[in-house]
Amino acid sequence: MSLTFDSARLANPHLTSDHESWRGQLRKFIDAEIMPFADDWDEAGEIPIELWPKAAAVGLLGMGFPEEFGGTLEGIDSWHNWIANEELARIGVGGIPASLMVHGIGLPPVLNWGSQALKELVAPQVLAGTRHIALGITEPGGGSDVAQLQTTAVRDGDDYVVNGSKTYITGGMRANWVSTAVRTGGAGAGGVSMLLIPTDTPGFSRTELDHKQGWWASDTATLYFDDVRVPVANLLGEENRGFNVIMTNFNGERMFMAAAMEACGRVCLEEAVQWAQERKTFGKRLADHQVIRHKIAQMKQKLNATQAYIRVCYESIEAGNPNPGDIALLKVQASETMEFCAREAMQILGGSGYMRGNRVERIYREVRVNAIGGGSEEIMRDLAARQYGV
Amino acid sequence: MKVLVAVKRVVDYNVKVRAKADGTGADLNNVKMAINPFCEIAIEEAVRLKEAGVATEVIAVSIGDKSCQEQIRTALALGADRGIQVETDGSPEPLVVAKLLKGVIAKEEPQLVILGKQSIDGDNNQTGQMLGALTNMPQGTFASEIKVEGDKLNVTREIDGGLQTIALNLPAIVTTDLRLNEPRYASLPNIMKAKKKQLDVYTPADLGVEPSAHLTTVKVEPPAERQAGIIVESVEQLVDKLKNEAKVIS
């Protein structure tokens, strides 16, 4: 036995030959088309635009989306998703999946709530990787408290006139469309609508947020709306029912993030174990020192617990009865596990781990974006407590 | 033209294999498995022949327990039309594999059989050649290019010191070298469609073969660990060490 990314994965009885085949082919794609360049892309703060059509061709972008728009839906289940999230996290450059797969949060509002014409315009191009979509919720004035957002959309004839701004928008610099949360009504959750805003509309502008702790490869933007006129037909769902659209989006995003975080923790384990078995101190391998062995065992312990929890949540999704409280707490479980594994792996790697250009150093810097983005640990616990009726 | 391609389930080439502590074999517990890379090249070549309109049907065959269906399904996702599993316990030795493949050839009567030149686990490099002998079919081994011309097959072979092109009469057997092609990735939609393709399971008895073992694995052990190098003080010392320690000059 050894502890590698693959051998440290608990057996999952739900996996069939097509799941394993998907993992194998996706890994080949990633190892050839992404892995050799990942470091450079992260340092450069940009992913080449050619990657999207390539990811579309291997079926990654279309996974879980309807065939009529160029996706693959029939037979796709949570386990295909888990595998994709794991394999993308294995790159060890979080900005790549964050940016490449951002349509995973930007497109569902269009497909679930938009008009047929809107779906036909947007979805085929996004799933082919030729055009891009992002999700715009967070504002400079607040993130977690979605119900209080301040960007307004005022009805004027057949248009809404949008004013305000959004920030920390992943994929925001590249996006051709943004599924945007706006205030169309009164205060609170009941005045929020979702609107698909094309970024080539006059009055739209954006600036890049390029001084981030992690996720360097991912473009992150602040978006500005100055009297941006958007057709009423671009409404996603009913007017003033946008809060519901936003909330139904979150479970998928949190599962995506939890799966990725556990896999990042496993990358840390793999790197730490490999180093501990090679490096010699005081006449023996690092791995022969009890203090190091215990660190490794504890990392595996927490990864095991997180993997089992992920599986339970995916099982509940497959059964059609997911519990949002459990999924919120899974996200906390996963970010704490990632944080622990990044810390312990860094302690084991020592100076070599501290140098840029290795996966542990990067994952260490990408703990916080995972612990905060998609719902902070504090908000997740609060949401869970409310779900449980405490 | 019907093309039969053999695929083998092996440890993924990225995995650092460890010998079991008792020396009876490699530790395959929880290890990632994949199609043997040379077999993947064989599948790719067959699929390209089909795309070029030369082949009409591509059949992928694998020999092993139920888990090798995973590799057959991957071959189907890569473009093979249907699959055959010959069910055996574990992974039989090359001669048994060749006999079983001969049985499949008798049933399917392919015009062309493509195999990897060797598998990365056993590294035997025997099955294609044995199959040629058993079926009395001409063989082109270590192929870096193949071209079908009428009922002839031109095979460019990688040999010591260069390339050799031979002409074979079809039906024929080809084993692939690394440079024959660069295999594609199977896309997710094709993986899902492959689930619906036909996969037949035969027993060795169905093919009239009684698996028999002629080989015994005596011991499996890891290669000796490389010793740390030293810096010599002088040319004389170097010559002395080469002569008396390494014994590479006299």
PDB file of N, CA and C in Angstrom, chain A residues 284-336:
ATOM      1  N   LYS A 284      17.176   8.739   9.431  1.00  0.00           N
ATOM      2  CA  LYS A 284      16.072   7.914   8.940  1.00  0.00           C
ATOM      3  C   LYS A 284      15.122   8.751   8.095  1.00  0.00           C
ATOM      4  N   ARG A 285      14.224   8.061   7.397  1.00  0.00           N
ATOM      5  CA  ARG A 285      13.272   8.770   6.548  1.00  0.00           C
ATOM      6  C   ARG A 285      12.356   9.630   7.425  1.00  0.00           C
ATOM      7  N   LEU A 286      11.905  10.745   6.857  1.00  0.00           N
ATOM      8  CA  LEU A 286      10.902  11.554   7.574  1.00  0.00           C
ATOM      9  C   LEU A 286       9.733  10.676   7.996  1.00  0.00           C
ATOM     10  N   ALA A 287       9.336   9.782   7.086  1.00  0.00           N
ATOM     11  CA  ALA A 287       8.158   8.943   7.347  1.00  0.00           C
ATOM     12  C   ALA A 287       8.365   7.997   8.521  1.00  0.00           C
ATOM     13  N   ASP A 288       9.619   7.830   8.967  1.00  0.00           N
ATOM     14  CA  ASP A 288       9.868   6.953  10.110  1.00  0.00           C
ATOM     15  C   ASP A 288       9.826   7.695  11.441  1.00  0.00           C
ATOM     16  N   HIS A 289       9.696   9.028  11.386  1.00  0.00           N
ATOM     17  CA  HIS A 289       9.540   9.783  12.628  1.00  0.00           C
ATOM     18  C   HIS A 289       8.075   9.762  13.046  1.00  0.00           C
ATOM     19  N   GLN A 290       7.846   9.440  14.289  1.00  0.00           N
ATOM     20  CA  GLN A 290       6.456   9.303  14.739  1.00  0.00           C
ATOM     21  C   GLN A 290       5.645  10.580  14.518  1.00  0.00           C
ATOM     22  N   VAL A 291       6.272  11.733  14.741  1.00  0.00           N
ATOM     23  CA  VAL A 291       5.529  12.983  14.623  1.00  0.00           C
ATOM     24  C   VAL A 291       5.032  13.183  13.192  1.00  0.00           C
ATOM     25  N   ILE A 292       5.822  12.720  12.217  1.00  0.00           N
ATOM     26  CA  ILE A 292       5.423  12.855  10.813  1.00  0.00           C
ATOM     27  C   ILE A 292       4.373  11.803  10.453  1.00  0.00           C
ATOM     28  N   ARG A 293       4.580  10.593  10.947  1.00  0.00           N
ATOM     29  CA  ARG A 293       3.605   9.512  10.666  1.00  0.00           C
ATOM     30  C   ARG A 293       2.211   9.907  11.155  1.00  0.00           C
ATOM     31  N   HIS A 294       2.172  10.538  12.323  1.00  0.00           N
ATOM     32  CA  HIS A 294       0.869  10.926  12.866  1.00  0.00           C
ATOM     33  C   HIS A 294       0.217  12.026  12.031  1.00  0.00           C
ATOM     34  N   LYS A 295       1.035  12.933  11.528  1.00  0.00           N
ATOM     35  CA  LYS A 295       0.468  13.976  10.654  1.00  0.00           C
ATOM     36  C   LYS A 295      -0.193  13.320   9.430  1.00  0.00           C
ATOM     37  N   ILE A 296       0.526  12.367   8.825  1.00  0.00           N
ATOM     38  CA  ILE A 296       0.018  11.702   7.628  1.00  0.00           C
ATOM     39  C   ILE A 296      -1.276  10.946   7.943  1.00  0.00           C
ATOM     40  N   ALA A 297      -1.248  10.219   9.060  1.00  0.00           N
ATOM     41  CA  ALA A 297      -2.442   9.445   9.429  1.00  0.00           C
ATOM     42  C   ALA A 297      -3.630  10.359   9.689  1.00  0.00           C
ATOM     43  N   GLN A 298      -3.374  11.500  10.296  1.00  0.00           N
ATOM     44  CA  GLN A 298      -4.480  12.406  10.611  1.00  0.00           C
ATOM     45  C   GLN A 298      -5.046  13.067   9.341  1.00  0.00           C
ATOM     46  N   MET A 299      -4.155  13.347   8.386  1.00  0.00           N
ATOM     47  CA  MET A 299      -4.642  13.873   7.108  1.00  0.00           C
ATOM     48  C   MET A 299      -5.580  12.851   6.455  1.00  0.00           C
ATOM     49  N   LYS A 300      -5.130  11.609   6.432  1.00  0.00           N
ATOM     50  CA  LYS A 300      -5.942  10.548   5.805  1.00  0.00           C
ATOM     51  C   LYS A 300      -7.262  10.375   6.545  1.00  0.00           C
ATOM     52  N   GLN A 301      -7.206  10.464   7.872  1.00  0.00           N
ATOM     53  CA  GLN A 301      -8.424  10.332   8.681  1.00  0.00           C
ATOM     54  C   GLN A 301      -9.461  11.379   8.275  1.00  0.00           C
ATOM     55  N   LYS A 302      -9.019  12.623   8.160  1.00  0.00           N
ATOM     56  CA  LYS A 302      -9.962  13.697   7.821  1.00  0.00           C
ATOM     57  C   LYS A 302     -10.434  13.572   6.374  1.00  0.00           C
ATOM     58  N   LEU A 303      -9.535  13.149   5.487  1.00  0.00           N
ATOM     59  CA  LEU A 303      -9.937  12.954   4.088  1.00  0.00           C
ATOM     60  C   LEU A 303     -10.969  11.829   3.982  1.00  0.00           C
ATOM     61  N   ASN A 304     -10.742  10.744   4.752  1.00  0.00           N
ATOM     62  CA  ASN A 304     -11.711   9.642   4.736  1.00  0.00           C
ATOM     63  C   ASN A 304     -13.098  10.134   5.148  1.00  0.00           C
ATOM     64  N   ALA A 305     -13.131  10.899   6.236  1.00  0.00           N
ATOM     65  CA  ALA A 305     -14.423  11.381   6.742  1.00  0.00           C
ATOM     66  C   ALA A 305     -15.102  12.270   5.693  1.00  0.00           C
ATOM     67  N   THR A 306     -14.311  13.126   5.047  1.00  0.00           N
ATOM     68  CA  THR A 306     -14.896  14.040   4.064  1.00  0.00           C
ATOM     69  C   THR A 306     -15.392  13.282   2.838  1.00  0.00           C
ATOM     70  N   GLN A 307     -14.590  12.303   2.404  1.00  0.00           N
ATOM     71  CA  GLN A 307     -15.032  11.504   1.253  1.00  0.00           C
ATOM     72  C   GLN A 307     -16.356  10.793   1.545  1.00  0.00           C
ATOM     73  N   ALA A 308     -16.446  10.212   2.730  1.00  0.00           N
ATOM     74  CA  ALA A 308     -17.667   9.485   3.087  1.00  0.00           C
ATOM     75  C   ALA A 308     -18.867  10.447   3.124  1.00  0.00           C
ATOM     76  N   TYR A 309     -18.642  11.638   3.642  1.00  0.00           N
ATOM     77  CA  TYR A 309     -19.700  12.652   3.753  1.00  0.00           C
ATOM     78  C   TYR A 309     -20.119  13.128   2.350  1.00  0.00           C
ATOM     79  N   ILE A 310     -19.127  13.342   1.480  1.00  0.00           N
ATOM     80  CA  ILE A 310     -19.456  13.734   0.096  1.00  0.00           C
ATOM     81  C   ILE A 310     -20.346  12.672  -0.534  1.00  0.00           C
ATOM     82  N   ARG A 311     -19.958  11.411  -0.307  1.00  0.00           N
ATOM     83  CA  ARG A 311     -20.725  10.323  -0.921  1.00  0.00           C
ATOM     84  C   ARG A 311     -22.161  10.316  -0.414  1.00  0.00           C
ATOM     85  N   VAL A 312     -22.340  10.528   0.881  1.00  0.00           N
ATOM     86  CA  VAL A 312     -23.691  10.546   1.446  1.00  0.00           C
ATOM     87  C   VAL A 312     -24.517  11.675   0.815  1.00  0.00           C
ATOM     88  N   CYS A 313     -23.904  12.844   0.644  1.00  0.00           N
ATOM     89  CA  CYS A 313     -24.643  13.972   0.061  1.00  0.00           C
ATOM     90  C   CYS A 313     -24.974  13.693  -1.410  1.00  0.00           C
ATOM     91  N   TYR A 314     -24.016  13.141  -2.154  1.00  0.00           N
ATOM     92  CA  TYR A 314     -24.315  12.798  -3.552  1.00  0.00           C
ATOM     93  C   TYR A 314     -25.422  11.729  -3.623  1.00  0.00           C
ATOM     94  N   GLU A 315     -25.384  10.787  -2.684  1.00  0.00           N
ATOM     95  CA  GLU A 315     -26.439   9.759  -2.651  1.00  0.00           C
ATOM     96  C   GLU A 315     -27.802  10.405  -2.430  1.00  0.00           C
ATOM     97  N   SER A 316     -27.840  11.426  -1.566  1.00  0.00           N
ATOM     98  CA  SER A 316     -29.127  12.080  -1.300  1.00  0.00           C
ATOM     99  C   SER A 316     -29.587  12.859  -2.529  1.00  0.00           C
ATOM    100  N   ILE A 317     -28.634  13.414  -3.277  1.00  0.00           N
ATOM    101  CA  ILE A 317     -29.001  14.115  -4.515  1.00  0.00           C
ATOM    102  C   ILE A 317     -29.531  13.103  -5.536  1.00  0.00           C
ATOM    103  N   GLU A 318     -28.847  11.959  -5.642  1.00  0.00           N
ATOM    104  CA  GLU A 318     -29.294  10.920  -6.569  1.00  0.00           C
ATOM    105  C   GLU A 318     -30.695  10.417  -6.193  1.00  0.00           C
ATOM    106  N   ALA A 319     -30.957  10.369  -4.885  1.00  0.00           N
ATOM    107  CA  ALA A 319     -32.262   9.894  -4.417  1.00  0.00           C
ATOM    108  C   ALA A 319     -33.326  10.984  -4.513  1.00  0.00           C
ATOM    109  N   GLY A 320     -32.898  12.208  -4.851  1.00  0.00           N
ATOM    110  CA  GLY A 320     -33.859  13.291  -5.039  1.00  0.00           C
ATOM    111  C   GLY A 320     -34.269  14.002  -3.769  1.00  0.00           C
ATOM    112  N   ASN A 321     -33.538  13.781  -2.662  1.00  0.00           N
ATOM    113  CA  ASN A 321     -33.914  14.486  -1.426  1.00  0.00           C
ATOM    114  C   ASN A 321     -32.709  15.079  -0.702  1.00  0.00           C
ATOM    115  N   PRO A 322     -31.959  15.970  -1.385  1.00  0.00           N
ATOM    116  CA  PRO A 322     -30.802  16.564  -0.725  1.00  0.00           C
ATOM    117  C   PRO A 322     -31.221  17.483   0.413  1.00  0.00           C
ATOM    118  N   ASN A 323     -30.407  17.527   1.458  1.00  0.00           N
ATOM    119  CA  ASN A 323     -30.667  18.408   2.583  1.00  0.00           C
ATOM    120  C   ASN A 323     -29.688  19.584   2.509  1.00  0.00           C
ATOM    121  N   PRO A 324     -30.188  20.801   2.243  1.00  0.00           N
ATOM    122  CA  PRO A 324     -29.290  21.952   2.092  1.00  0.00           C
ATOM    123  C   PRO A 324     -28.430  22.205   3.320  1.00  0.00           C
ATOM    124  N   GLY A 325     -28.940  21.887   4.506  1.00  0.00           N
ATOM    125  CA  GLY A 325     -28.157  22.061   5.733  1.00  0.00           C
ATOM    126  C   GLY A 325     -26.957  21.126   5.739  1.00  0.00           C
ATOM    127  N   ASP A 326     -27.200  19.868   5.372  1.00  0.00           N
ATOM    128  CA  ASP A 326     -26.105  18.894   5.329  1.00  0.00           C
ATOM    129  C   ASP A 326     -25.068  19.303   4.286  1.00  0.00           C
ATOM    130  N   ILE A 327     -25.546  19.820   3.143  1.00  0.00           N
ATOM    131  CA  ILE A 327     -24.613  20.211   2.080  1.00  0.00           C
ATOM    132  C   ILE A 327     -23.809  21.447   2.513  1.00  0.00           C
ATOM    133  N   ALA A 328     -24.463  22.371   3.216  1.00  0.00           N
ATOM    134  CA  ALA A 328     -23.749  23.550   3.719  1.00  0.00           C
ATOM    135  C   ALA A 328     -22.640  23.126   4.682  1.00  0.00           C
ATOM    136  N   LEU A 329     -22.956  22.182   5.572  1.00  0.00           N
ATOM    137  CA  LEU A 329     -21.948  21.733   6.538  1.00  0.00           C
ATOM    138  C   LEU A 329     -20.868  20.888   5.867  1.00  0.00           C
ATOM    139  N   LEU A 330     -21.233  20.210   4.779  1.00  0.00           N
ATOM    140  CA  LEU A 330     -20.212  19.476   4.021  1.00  0.00           C
ATOM    141  C   LEU A 330     -19.163  20.447   3.485  1.00  0.00           C
ATOM    142  N   LYS A 331     -19.630  21.601   3.045  1.00  0.00           N
ATOM    143  CA  LYS A 331     -18.686  22.586   2.516  1.00  0.00           C
ATOM    144  C   LYS A 331     -17.714  23.020   3.615  1.00  0.00           C
ATOM    145  N   VAL A 332     -18.224  23.153   4.843  1.00  0.00           N
ATOM    146  CA  VAL A 332     -17.352  23.517   5.969  1.00  0.00           C
ATOM    147  C   VAL A 332     -16.385  22.365   6.276  1.00  0.00           C
ATOM    148  N   GLN A 333     -16.929  21.164   6.316  1.00  0.00           N
ATOM    149  CA  GLN A 333     -16.091  19.986   6.560  1.00  0.00           C
ATOM    150  C   GLN A 333     -14.940  19.935   5.553  1.00  0.00           C
ATOM    151  N   ALA A 334     -15.265  20.207   4.285  1.00  0.00           N
ATOM    152  CA  ALA A 334     -14.269  20.096   3.221  1.00  0.00           C
ATOM    153  C   ALA A 334     -13.226  21.210   3.312  1.00  0.00           C
ATOM    154  N   SER A 335     -13.671  22.444   3.634  1.00  0.00           N
ATOM    155  CA  SER A 335     -12.669  23.522   3.694  1.00  0.00           C
ATOM    156  C   SER A 335     -11.769  23.356   4.910  1.00  0.00           C
ATOM    157  N   GLU A 336     -12.318  22.839   6.018  1.00  0.00           N
ATOM    158  CA  GLU A 336     -11.468  22.585   7.189  1.00  0.00           C
ATOM    159  C   GLU A 336     -10.466  21.467   6.901  1.00  0.00           C
TER     160      GLU A 336
END
